[in-house]
Short mmCIF file of C-alpha atoms in Angstrom, two decimals:
data_model
loop_
_atom_site.label_atom_id
_atom_site.label_comp_id
_atom_site.label_asym_id
_atom_site.label_seq_id
_atom_site.Cartn_x
_atom_site.Cartn_y
_atom_site.Cartn_z
CA MET A 1186 0.00 0.00 0.00
CA HIS A 1187 2.68 2.40 1.07
CA ALA A 1188 4.96 1.62 -1.83
CA ALA A 1189 2.21 1.92 -4.43
CA ALA A 1190 0.81 5.26 -3.39
CA ARG A 1191 4.13 6.75 -2.73
CA SER A 1192 3.84 10.43 -3.11
CA LEU A 1193 6.84 12.51 -2.68
CA ALA A 1194 6.59 14.12 0.67
CA LEU A 1195 9.94 15.52 0.23
CA ILE A 1196 11.55 17.29 3.02
CA LEU A 1197 14.79 18.67 1.91
CA ALA A 1198 16.29 18.98 5.28
CA MET A 1199 18.69 21.78 5.29
CA ALA A 1200 19.96 19.44 7.85
CA LEU A 1201 23.22 21.20 8.08
CA LEU A 1202 21.48 23.91 10.05
CA LEU A 1203 20.26 21.38 12.57
CA LEU A 1204 23.60 19.83 13.10
CA ALA A 1205 25.81 19.79 16.06
CA PRO A 1206 28.73 22.23 15.90
CA ILE A 1207 30.74 21.38 12.85
CA PRO A 1208 33.06 23.38 10.69
CA ALA A 1209 31.60 25.10 7.67
CA GLY A 1210 32.81 22.29 5.38
CA ALA A 1211 29.71 20.44 4.23
CA GLN A 1212 30.15 16.82 5.27
CA LEU A 1213 26.43 16.24 4.78
CA ARG A 1214 25.09 17.34 1.45
CA SER A 1215 21.44 16.46 1.74
CA VAL A 1216 18.86 14.21 3.33
CA GLU A 1217 15.72 13.71 1.30
CA LEU A 1218 12.81 11.85 2.81
CA TYR A 1219 10.35 9.99 0.60
CA ALA A 1220 7.15 9.01 2.33
CA PRO A 1221 3.83 7.38 1.41
CA ARG A 1222 0.56 9.34 1.28
CA PRO A 1223 0.14 11.29 4.50
CA PHE A 1224 -3.48 10.30 5.23
CA GLY A 1225 -5.86 7.35 5.38
CA HIS A 1226 -3.73 4.95 7.36
CA VAL A 1227 -5.46 2.57 9.72
CA ILE A 1228 -4.41 0.46 12.66
CA GLY A 1229 -1.93 -2.27 11.75
CA ASP A 1230 -0.71 -0.59 8.56
CA ARG A 1231 2.92 -0.68 7.62
CA LEU A 1232 4.57 2.52 6.38
CA THR A 1233 7.91 2.68 4.65
CA LEU A 1234 9.92 5.86 4.72
CA SER A 1235 12.99 6.03 2.58
CA ALA A 1236 15.70 8.58 3.01
CA ASP A 1237 18.29 9.43 0.39
CA ILE A 1238 21.40 10.52 2.21
CA VAL A 1239 24.31 12.15 0.43
CA LEU A 1240 27.59 12.67 2.28
CA ASP A 1241 30.93 14.13 1.23
CA VAL A 1242 33.30 11.43 0.25
CA PRO A 1243 35.64 10.67 3.10
CA PHE A 1244 32.58 10.51 5.35
CA GLN A 1245 30.68 7.30 5.77
CA LEU A 1246 27.51 6.54 7.62
CA ASP A 1247 28.24 4.83 10.92
CA PRO A 1248 26.10 1.66 10.84
CA ALA A 1249 26.20 1.51 14.63
CA SER A 1250 24.14 4.68 14.78
CA LEU A 1251 21.25 3.06 12.89
CA PRO A 1252 18.26 2.28 15.06
CA ARG A 1253 17.40 -1.37 15.54
CA ALA A 1254 13.92 -2.72 14.87
CA ARG A 1255 11.95 -2.31 18.08
CA PRO A 1256 8.76 -0.79 19.49
CA LEU A 1257 9.35 2.96 19.67
CA ASN A 1258 6.34 3.74 21.83
CA TYR A 1259 2.98 2.23 22.71
CA TRP A 1260 1.55 2.64 19.23
CA LEU A 1261 4.54 2.74 16.90
CA GLU A 1262 6.89 -0.10 16.04
CA LEU A 1263 9.96 0.09 13.87
CA THR A 1264 9.84 -3.27 12.12
CA ASP A 1265 12.66 -3.05 9.61
CA VAL A 1266 15.74 -0.93 8.98
CA ARG A 1267 17.61 -1.41 5.73
CA LEU A 1268 20.59 0.59 4.58
CA THR A 1269 21.77 0.36 0.98
CA ASP A 1270 25.10 1.76 -0.06
CA ARG A 1271 24.54 3.42 -3.42
CA GLY A 1272 28.27 3.98 -3.89
CA THR A 1273 30.10 7.14 -4.74
CA SER A 1274 29.64 9.46 -7.68
CA GLY A 1275 32.17 12.22 -7.94
CA ASP A 1276 32.89 13.20 -4.37
CA ALA A 1277 29.44 12.29 -3.07
CA GLN A 1278 28.71 9.15 -1.10
CA ARG A 1279 25.06 8.10 -1.44
CA TYR A 1280 22.95 5.94 0.82
CA ALA A 1281 19.35 4.79 0.71
CA LEU A 1282 17.86 4.15 4.14
CA ASN A 1283 14.53 2.31 4.26
CA LEU A 1284 12.61 2.48 7.52
CA THR A 1285 9.48 0.37 7.89
CA TYR A 1286 7.10 1.27 10.69
CA GLN A 1287 3.91 -0.40 11.80
CA ILE A 1288 1.23 1.64 13.55
CA PHE A 1289 -1.07 0.30 16.25
CA TYR A 1290 -3.07 3.39 17.06
CA ALA A 1291 -6.85 3.05 17.30
CA PRO A 1292 -8.14 6.56 16.66
CA LEU A 1293 -11.72 7.62 17.39
CA GLU A 1294 -11.53 10.24 14.66
CA PRO A 1295 -8.91 11.14 12.04
CA LYS A 1296 -5.86 12.01 14.08
CA ARG A 1297 -2.44 13.32 13.23
CA LEU A 1298 0.43 11.18 14.45
CA ASP A 1299 4.14 11.83 14.33
CA ILE A 1300 7.01 9.55 13.48
CA PRO A 1301 9.99 10.97 15.36
CA PRO A 1302 13.15 12.17 13.62
CA LEU A 1303 16.22 9.98 13.64
CA GLN A 1304 19.72 10.92 14.74
CA LEU A 1305 22.49 9.33 12.69
CA LEU A 1306 26.25 9.61 12.71
CA ALA A 1307 28.67 10.04 9.85
CA THR A 1308 32.37 9.57 10.34
CA ASP A 1309 35.57 9.81 8.29
CA GLY A 1310 37.60 7.88 10.80
CA GLU A 1311 38.46 10.82 13.05
CA ARG A 1312 35.71 13.38 12.92
CA ARG A 1313 32.14 12.47 13.74
CA VAL A 1314 29.21 14.42 12.38
CA GLU A 1315 25.69 14.08 13.68
CA PHE A 1316 22.80 14.63 11.36
CA VAL A 1317 19.07 14.14 11.45
CA VAL A 1318 16.68 12.21 9.22
CA PRO A 1319 13.57 14.34 9.63
CA GLY A 1320 10.42 13.03 11.20
CA TRP A 1321 7.11 12.72 9.42
CA SER A 1322 3.48 13.09 10.31
CA PHE A 1323 0.36 11.55 8.84
CA LEU A 1324 -3.36 11.17 9.48
CA THR A 1325 -4.79 7.94 10.85
CA SER A 1326 -8.38 7.02 10.20
CA PRO A 1327 -10.73 5.07 12.44
CA LEU A 1328 -12.25 1.77 11.37
CA ARG A 1329 -15.47 1.94 13.37
CA GLU A 1330 -18.04 4.42 14.54
CA ILE A 1331 -17.66 5.92 17.99
CA VAL A 1332 -21.11 4.71 18.96
CA SER A 1333 -22.38 1.84 16.91
CA THR A 1334 -25.60 2.49 15.00
CA GLU A 1335 -25.57 -1.05 13.71
CA GLN A 1336 -28.50 -3.35 14.47
CA GLY A 1337 -27.77 -6.08 16.96
CA ALA A 1338 -24.69 -6.43 19.09
CA ALA A 1339 -22.56 -3.32 19.39
CA MET A 1340 -19.41 -5.34 19.99
CA ALA A 1341 -19.81 -7.82 17.17
CA LEU A 1342 -16.38 -9.31 16.49
CA ARG A 1343 -15.27 -10.31 13.04
CA PRO A 1344 -15.61 -14.08 12.69
CA ASP A 1345 -12.83 -16.57 13.34
CA ALA A 1346 -10.55 -17.74 10.58
CA PRO A 1347 -11.52 -21.37 9.91
CA PRO A 1348 -8.68 -23.91 10.09
CA PRO A 1349 -7.60 -24.61 6.52
CA PRO A 1350 -6.93 -28.16 5.34
CA ILE A 1351 -3.42 -29.11 4.32
CA PRO A 1352 -3.19 -28.28 0.61
CA VAL A 1353 -2.74 -31.52 -1.37
CA SER A 1354 -2.98 -30.23 -4.92
CA GLY A 1355 0.80 -29.72 -5.13
CA THR A 1356 1.45 -33.26 -3.89
CA LEU A 1357 -1.14 -34.59 -6.31
CA ARG A 1358 0.52 -32.77 -9.19
CA GLY A 1359 3.90 -34.13 -8.13
CA LEU A 1360 2.47 -37.64 -7.94
CA LEU A 1361 0.92 -37.41 -11.40
CA PHE A 1362 4.10 -35.98 -12.87
CA SER A 1363 6.28 -38.69 -11.38
CA LEU A 1364 3.81 -41.34 -12.54
CA GLY A 1365 4.13 -39.84 -16.00
CA CYS A 1366 7.90 -40.11 -15.72
CA VAL A 1367 7.61 -43.76 -14.66
CA LEU A 1368 5.39 -44.43 -17.66
CA ALA A 1369 7.76 -42.65 -20.03
CA ALA A 1370 10.74 -44.56 -18.66
CA LEU A 1371 8.86 -47.85 -19.02
CA VAL A 1372 7.89 -47.02 -22.61
CA VAL A 1373 11.48 -46.17 -23.49
CA LEU A 1374 12.68 -49.38 -21.86
CA ALA A 1375 10.02 -51.48 -23.59
CA TRP A 1376 10.84 -49.90 -26.94
CA HIS A 1377 14.50 -50.47 -26.39
CA VAL A 1378 14.30 -54.03 -25.14
CA GLY A 1379 11.35 -55.00 -27.38
CA TRP A 1380 8.68 -55.81 -24.81
CA GLY A 1381 4.96 -55.92 -25.40
CA PRO A 1382 3.83 -53.87 -28.39
CA PHE A 1383 7.45 -53.35 -29.39
CA ALA A 1384 8.10 -57.08 -29.72
CA GLN A 1385 8.03 -56.80 -33.53
CA ARG A 1386 10.87 -54.42 -33.34
CA ARG A 1387 13.10 -57.06 -31.84
CA GLY A 1388 16.11 -57.40 -34.07
CA ARG A 1389 14.42 -55.86 -37.10
CA PRO A 1390 16.36 -58.06 -39.53
CA PHE A 1391 15.40 -56.06 -42.64
CA ALA A 1392 16.58 -52.82 -41.06
CA ARG A 1393 19.92 -54.44 -40.43
CA ALA A 1394 19.90 -55.96 -43.93
CA ALA A 1395 19.18 -52.58 -45.53
CA ARG A 1396 22.18 -51.13 -43.72
CA ALA A 1397 24.34 -54.05 -44.86
CA VAL A 1398 23.14 -53.69 -48.48
CA ARG A 1399 23.98 -50.01 -48.55
CA ALA A 1400 27.38 -50.76 -47.01
CA ALA A 1401 28.08 -53.50 -49.57
CA LEU A 1402 27.04 -51.37 -52.56
CA PRO A 1403 28.40 -47.91 -51.88
CA SER A 1404 28.13 -46.78 -55.54
CA PRO A 1405 25.01 -48.27 -57.14
CA LYS A 1406 25.65 -46.62 -60.55
CA THR A 1407 28.78 -48.64 -61.31
CA ALA A 1408 28.72 -52.38 -61.85
CA PRO A 1409 29.36 -54.08 -58.52
CA SER A 1410 32.02 -56.67 -57.82
CA SER A 1411 30.80 -60.19 -57.45
CA PRO A 1412 31.52 -60.59 -53.72
CA ALA A 1413 29.86 -57.27 -52.91
CA TYR A 1414 26.67 -58.08 -54.78
CA ARG A 1415 26.76 -61.58 -53.34
CA GLN A 1416 27.12 -60.11 -49.87
CA ALA A 1417 24.16 -57.76 -50.40
CA LEU A 1418 21.90 -60.54 -51.57
CA LEU A 1419 23.00 -62.80 -48.74
CA SER A 1420 22.18 -60.25 -46.10
CA LEU A 1421 18.68 -59.85 -47.52
CA HIS A 1422 18.20 -63.61 -47.53
CA ARG A 1423 19.31 -63.80 -43.93
CA ALA A 1424 16.70 -61.18 -43.11
CA PHE A 1425 14.03 -63.33 -44.79
CA ASP A 1426 15.26 -66.36 -42.83
CA ALA A 1427 15.23 -64.42 -39.56
CA THR A 1428 11.74 -63.05 -40.22
CA ALA A 1429 10.31 -66.44 -41.13
CA GLY A 1430 12.28 -68.27 -38.42
CA LYS A 1431 13.58 -70.77 -41.01
CA GLY A 1432 15.34 -70.82 -44.36
CA VAL A 1433 13.25 -69.26 -47.12
CA PHE A 1434 13.72 -70.39 -50.70
CA ALA A 1435 11.80 -69.38 -53.79
CA GLU A 1436 9.45 -72.36 -53.34
CA ASP A 1437 8.64 -71.24 -49.79
CA LEU A 1438 7.56 -67.73 -50.83
CA PRO A 1439 3.75 -68.39 -50.90
CA GLY A 1440 3.99 -69.70 -47.35
CA PHE A 1441 6.08 -66.70 -46.36
CA PHE A 1442 3.53 -64.27 -47.82
CA SER A 1443 0.63 -65.93 -46.05
CA ALA A 1444 2.56 -65.78 -42.76
CA HIS A 1445 3.67 -62.17 -43.30
CA PRO A 1446 0.98 -60.57 -45.45
CA GLY A 1447 2.61 -57.16 -45.26
CA PHE A 1448 5.25 -58.27 -47.72
CA VAL A 1449 2.68 -59.04 -50.45
CA LEU A 1450 2.97 -55.39 -51.47
CA VAL A 1451 6.45 -55.99 -52.79
CA GLU A 1452 5.85 -59.50 -54.06
CA THR A 1453 7.14 -58.89 -57.60
CA GLU A 1454 10.37 -57.34 -56.40
CA ILE A 1455 10.89 -60.15 -53.92
CA ARG A 1456 10.40 -62.69 -56.66
CA ARG A 1457 12.93 -60.83 -58.81
CA LEU A 1458 15.32 -60.87 -55.86
CA PHE A 1459 14.99 -64.64 -55.57
CA ALA A 1460 15.41 -64.99 -59.33
CA ALA A 1461 18.59 -62.92 -59.21
CA SER A 1462 19.89 -65.04 -56.36
CA ARG A 1463 19.28 -68.19 -58.30
CA ARG A 1464 21.25 -66.77 -61.26
CA LEU A 1465 24.11 -65.74 -59.04
CA PHE A 1466 24.38 -68.53 -56.52
CA PHE A 1467 23.47 -71.47 -58.73
CA GLY A 1468 24.41 -70.15 -62.19
CA ASP A 1469 27.32 -68.03 -60.94
CA ASP A 1470 26.24 -65.46 -63.53
CA LEU A 1471 26.80 -61.99 -62.10
CA VAL A 1472 25.83 -60.18 -65.31
CA ALA A 1473 22.49 -61.94 -65.62
CA ALA A 1474 21.84 -61.39 -61.93
CA THR A 1475 22.53 -57.66 -62.11
CA GLN A 1476 20.35 -57.44 -65.18
CA GLU A 1477 17.55 -59.11 -63.28
CA LEU A 1478 17.99 -56.80 -60.30
CA PRO A 1479 20.35 -53.83 -60.77
CA PRO A 1480 22.18 -52.64 -57.62
CA ALA A 1481 20.15 -49.40 -57.41
CA GLU A 1482 16.91 -51.39 -57.39
CA LEU A 1483 18.38 -53.80 -54.89
CA ILE A 1484 19.03 -50.90 -52.52
CA ALA A 1485 15.54 -49.53 -53.15
CA LEU A 1486 14.06 -52.96 -52.45
CA ALA A 1487 16.00 -53.21 -49.18
CA GLY A 1488 14.55 -49.84 -48.17
CA ARG A 1489 11.00 -50.90 -49.00
CA LEU A 1490 11.41 -54.21 -47.16
CA LYS A 1491 12.63 -52.27 -44.14
CA ALA A 1492 9.59 -50.02 -44.35
CA VAL A 1493 7.22 -53.01 -44.63
CA GLU A 1494 8.89 -54.60 -41.65
CA ARG A 1495 8.44 -51.41 -39.61
CA GLY A 1496 4.74 -51.64 -40.38
CA GLY A 1497 4.72 -48.86 -42.96
CA ARG A 1498 3.77 -49.21 -46.60
CA MET B 654 28.23 -51.03 -35.00
CA THR B 655 30.03 -49.78 -31.89
CA PRO B 656 28.38 -46.36 -31.74
CA GLY B 657 25.03 -48.12 -32.09
CA ILE B 658 25.78 -50.36 -29.15
CA ARG B 659 27.06 -47.41 -27.12
CA ARG B 660 23.91 -45.45 -27.89
CA GLY B 661 21.77 -48.43 -26.98
CA ARG B 662 23.53 -48.78 -23.65
CA PHE B 663 23.13 -45.08 -23.01
CA ILE B 664 19.39 -45.23 -23.67
CA LEU B 665 19.11 -48.25 -21.40
CA LEU B 666 21.00 -46.53 -18.58
CA ALA B 667 19.12 -43.25 -18.94
CA ALA B 668 15.74 -44.96 -18.99
CA GLY B 669 16.72 -47.08 -15.99
CA ALA B 670 17.88 -44.04 -14.05
CA LEU B 671 14.70 -42.13 -14.93
CA LEU B 672 12.64 -45.12 -13.87
CA ALA B 673 14.43 -45.42 -10.52
CA VAL B 674 14.23 -41.71 -9.75
CA SER B 675 10.59 -41.38 -10.75
CA LEU B 676 9.65 -44.51 -8.79
CA CYS B 677 11.23 -42.94 -5.70
CA ALA B 678 9.30 -39.75 -6.40
CA VAL B 679 6.07 -41.71 -6.81
CA GLY B 680 6.67 -43.39 -3.47
CA PHE B 681 7.46 -40.11 -1.78
CA PHE B 682 4.43 -38.28 -3.14
CA ALA B 683 2.10 -41.21 -2.55
CA VAL B 684 3.14 -41.48 1.10
CA ARG B 685 2.79 -37.75 1.55
CA LEU B 686 -0.61 -37.75 -0.10
CA VAL B 687 -1.85 -40.52 2.17
CA LEU B 688 -0.52 -38.77 5.28
CA ASP B 689 -1.97 -35.41 4.21
CA ARG B 690 -5.35 -36.96 3.47
CA ARG B 691 -5.34 -38.58 6.90
CA ALA B 692 -4.36 -35.27 8.53
CA ASN B 693 -7.13 -33.51 6.62
CA GLY B 694 -9.54 -36.11 7.96
CA GLU B 695 -8.38 -35.22 11.47
CA ILE B 696 -8.77 -31.52 10.73
CA ALA B 697 -12.32 -32.11 9.51
CA ALA B 698 -13.07 -34.23 12.59
CA LEU B 699 -11.79 -31.47 14.89
CA ALA B 700 -13.88 -28.92 13.02
CA ALA B 701 -16.90 -31.21 13.48
CA GLY B 702 -16.28 -31.19 17.22
CA HIS B 703 -14.53 -34.51 17.83
CA ASP B 704 -11.80 -34.35 20.45
CA VAL B 705 -8.88 -35.61 18.34
CA VAL B 706 -5.53 -35.35 20.09
CA VAL B 707 -2.76 -33.99 17.89
CA ALA B 708 0.94 -34.65 18.46
CA THR B 709 2.88 -31.51 19.34
CA ASP B 710 5.26 -32.02 16.40
CA ALA B 711 2.43 -32.32 13.87
CA ARG B 712 2.12 -30.06 10.85
CA PRO B 713 0.98 -26.52 11.65
CA GLU B 714 -2.37 -27.02 9.91
CA ARG B 715 -3.24 -29.84 12.31
CA LEU B 716 -2.00 -27.84 15.29
CA PHE B 717 -4.14 -24.94 14.13
CA ALA B 718 -7.24 -27.15 13.87
CA ARG B 719 -6.58 -28.44 17.39
CA LEU B 720 -6.03 -24.87 18.58
CA VAL B 721 -9.38 -23.77 17.16
CA PHE B 722 -11.04 -26.77 18.81
CA LEU B 723 -9.53 -25.79 22.19
CA THR B 724 -10.13 -22.05 21.94
CA THR B 725 -13.78 -22.42 20.99
CA ARG B 726 -14.09 -24.38 24.23
CA ASP B 727 -12.19 -21.73 26.24
CA ARG B 728 -9.31 -24.10 27.04
CA PHE B 729 -6.69 -21.37 26.70
CA ASP B 730 -4.08 -23.03 28.92
CA GLU B 731 -3.93 -26.01 26.58
CA ALA B 732 -4.09 -23.81 23.49
CA GLN B 733 -1.17 -21.53 24.34
CA PRO B 734 1.62 -24.16 23.86
CA LEU B 735 0.13 -25.06 20.48
CA MET B 736 0.11 -21.37 19.61
CA ASN B 737 3.81 -21.14 20.41
CA ARG B 738 4.54 -24.13 18.21
CA ILE B 739 2.57 -22.71 15.29
CA ALA B 740 4.32 -19.36 15.71
CA SER B 741 7.73 -21.02 15.53
CA SER B 742 6.85 -22.94 12.37
CA ALA B 743 7.56 -21.19 9.10
CA ALA B 744 3.98 -20.43 8.05
CA PRO B 745 3.28 -16.74 8.69
CA ARG B 746 -0.26 -16.70 7.28
CA LEU B 747 -1.26 -19.67 9.36
CA ALA B 748 0.40 -18.25 12.46
CA ALA B 749 -1.40 -14.93 11.92
CA ALA B 750 -4.74 -16.75 11.64
CA ALA B 751 -3.94 -18.76 14.78
CA PHE B 752 -3.01 -15.64 16.77
CA TYR B 753 -6.23 -14.05 15.56
CA ASP B 754 -8.46 -16.97 16.51
CA LEU B 755 -6.91 -17.29 19.96
CA ALA B 756 -7.30 -13.54 20.54
CA ASN B 757 -10.91 -13.68 19.32
CA ALA B 758 -11.71 -16.42 21.80
CA ARG B 759 -10.13 -14.46 24.64
CA LEU B 760 -11.93 -11.30 23.65
CA ARG B 761 -15.27 -13.13 23.50
CA VAL B 762 -14.76 -14.44 27.03
CA ALA B 763 -13.75 -10.96 28.18
CA LEU B 764 -16.86 -9.47 26.60
CA SER B 765 -19.09 -11.99 28.35
CA HIS B 766 -17.35 -11.08 31.64
CA LEU B 767 -17.98 -7.41 30.94
CA GLU B 768 -21.63 -8.05 30.19
CA SER B 769 -22.03 -9.41 33.69
CA ASN B 770 -19.97 -6.49 35.06
CA GLU B 771 -16.93 -8.56 36.03
CA ILE B 772 -14.15 -6.12 35.18
CA ASP B 773 -11.17 -7.74 36.89
CA PRO B 774 -11.07 -11.06 35.02
CA ALA B 775 -11.81 -9.27 31.75
CA VAL B 776 -8.88 -6.84 31.72
CA PRO B 777 -6.02 -9.37 31.41
CA LEU B 778 -7.96 -11.27 28.76
CA VAL B 779 -8.41 -8.11 26.71
CA ARG B 780 -4.70 -7.32 27.10
CA LEU B 781 -3.75 -10.81 25.90
CA ALA B 782 -6.19 -10.48 23.02
CA LYS B 783 -4.66 -7.16 21.99
CA GLU B 784 -1.22 -8.70 22.10
CA GLY B 785 -2.48 -11.56 19.92
CA TYR B 786 -3.98 -9.22 17.32
CA ARG B 787 -0.76 -7.23 17.23
CA ARG B 788 1.25 -10.39 16.63
CA ALA B 789 -1.18 -11.38 13.87
CA LEU B 790 -0.85 -7.96 12.24
CA THR B 791 2.93 -8.04 12.52
CA LEU B 792 2.88 -11.27 10.53
CA ASP B 793 0.21 -10.14 8.07
CA PRO B 794 -0.34 -6.35 7.94
CA GLY B 795 -3.23 -6.79 5.49
CA PHE B 796 -5.34 -8.85 7.91
CA TRP B 797 -8.46 -6.64 8.05
CA ASP B 798 -10.45 -8.76 10.47
CA ALA B 799 -7.57 -8.55 12.93
CA LYS B 800 -7.46 -4.78 12.50
CA TYR B 801 -11.16 -4.49 13.20
CA ASN B 802 -11.13 -6.69 16.27
CA LEU B 803 -7.98 -5.04 17.59
CA ASP B 804 -9.84 -1.73 17.29
CA ILE B 805 -12.65 -3.18 19.44
CA ALA B 806 -10.17 -4.47 22.02
CA MET B 807 -8.26 -1.18 22.08
CA ARG B 808 -11.42 0.76 22.90
CA LEU B 809 -12.29 -1.63 25.71
CA VAL B 810 -8.97 -1.21 27.45
CA ARG B 811 -7.06 1.69 26.02
CA ASP B 812 -3.32 1.91 25.87
CA PHE B 813 -1.80 4.89 27.57
CA PRO B 814 1.68 6.14 27.04
CA GLN B 815 2.44 6.29 30.76
CA ILE B 816 1.62 2.65 31.34
CA GLU B 817 3.36 1.33 28.28
CA THR B 818 6.53 3.38 28.32
CA SER B 819 7.31 3.52 32.05
CA GLY B 820 7.57 -0.26 32.19
CA GLU B 821 8.55 -1.69 35.53
CA GLU B 822 9.36 1.47 37.32
CA ILE B 823 6.47 3.59 38.45
CA PRO B 824 7.48 7.10 39.42
CA PRO B 825 6.91 7.62 43.16
CA GLU B 826 4.30 10.37 42.77
CA ALA B 827 2.32 8.18 40.36
CA ALA B 828 2.48 5.33 42.80
CA LYS B 829 1.25 7.68 45.50
CA ARG B 830 -1.64 8.82 43.36
CA LEU B 831 -2.54 5.27 42.48
CA TRP B 832 -2.60 4.32 46.12
CA ILE B 833 -4.77 7.26 47.12
CA ASP B 834 -7.20 6.67 44.25
CA LEU B 835 -7.87 3.11 45.33
CA PRO B 836 -11.20 2.84 47.01
CA GLY B 837 -11.48 1.32 50.46
CA VAL B 838 -8.01 2.30 51.63
CA PRO B 839 -8.22 3.65 55.19
CA ARG B 840 -7.17 7.27 55.27
CA GLY B 841 -6.40 7.39 58.91
CA LEU B 842 -8.59 7.63 61.93
CA PRO B 843 -10.75 10.64 62.53
#
């Protein structure tokens, strides 16, 4: 409240005039007091006064002269004292002093109250200079009528604060979040190890075969060497064997397709692959084999087989 | 092949670590939730008027519920230690509400004394209530209900600068005046 409606109740203390006997040299340049609005404060309010203090450079504010937080009188309590060193600029040493007061005065009508001035000390090591942060006055306002005109009890208290339950929403959120983490970790583990719905992923022989084919035929445009092409075909056949769980030959293909209907999509290419293998492995005819299934198409076929295996097209 | 294996092992380790940590967190939150639910059951039971005993090292919310149970039954001597415990826990809002409720209960008792013209037992209760409201307002300066009730208490027994500032020592002339003003003191024989 005080901070928001801070109006500048600026009292440029020509504090030098108030000071104890000091030489004409101005050790204290200025004390400016910034205060909240000077009216409309009620019992229990907190007021923050801030004072900008400017000293000449060798002088420093003596922290021991600051008041400590304490009740000042029966209605006024100093609750917080905070000194900020704003550093030096030129030959001026600046301080910001924040004083927080709490008032406990129950006025019957708007009443002017005074916050007393504050005596502080500045020192340069040898000389000590006293100066004053000026006091301040403000109007307090009452909360109630002097004589109640309200129906019913004149001394009706405000109701009790009901005991609140322990808030559990934060714990609940934490529980849900950690359950989510458990689930995520389990999904990652299952995917990685190949449990449950990820069982198909186990091994993924065609994925491995596709990698091996690409490794064996690094330049599909040029005619491949016999061992490389042989190697590529072999790795694809191993993938078929691993997928079917037994050796797959051209005669077994109808059985393979009925067991793994996904592969029907690429049936013609698969048949060409088996034809090429027959040429190469049994006829030892690399040229005929590469005519049947050129290396580029072999790589493309490996990619499609991998996609079918993954459950794609 | 090797980077693949390394990556696989890394995923395995990371997922395992995440699983372990989040399982611990699940356990922690689940236990806390169960305990909090049980405590909230106790708080509701106290609010419904069942005499549930609360351990002195319980959470401040439970202490507060017990405190309200005791204060609404005018058991201030049992309530005060709970109040001290709540005040020392780090929950300023709750402590302010507890100070306020205890002060309200004391002020209500004082008012009922005053209605039957019993001044002497009322005065210390009003003083304690004022102190309670002040503590509540120190913790929460925006506590309007506390301001209002403190205003009521202040008008019942007003603060005076002499009483508050002189403290222990009463100046001799004041003591003399006090003595003379007391009714029923013999002023010497005729």
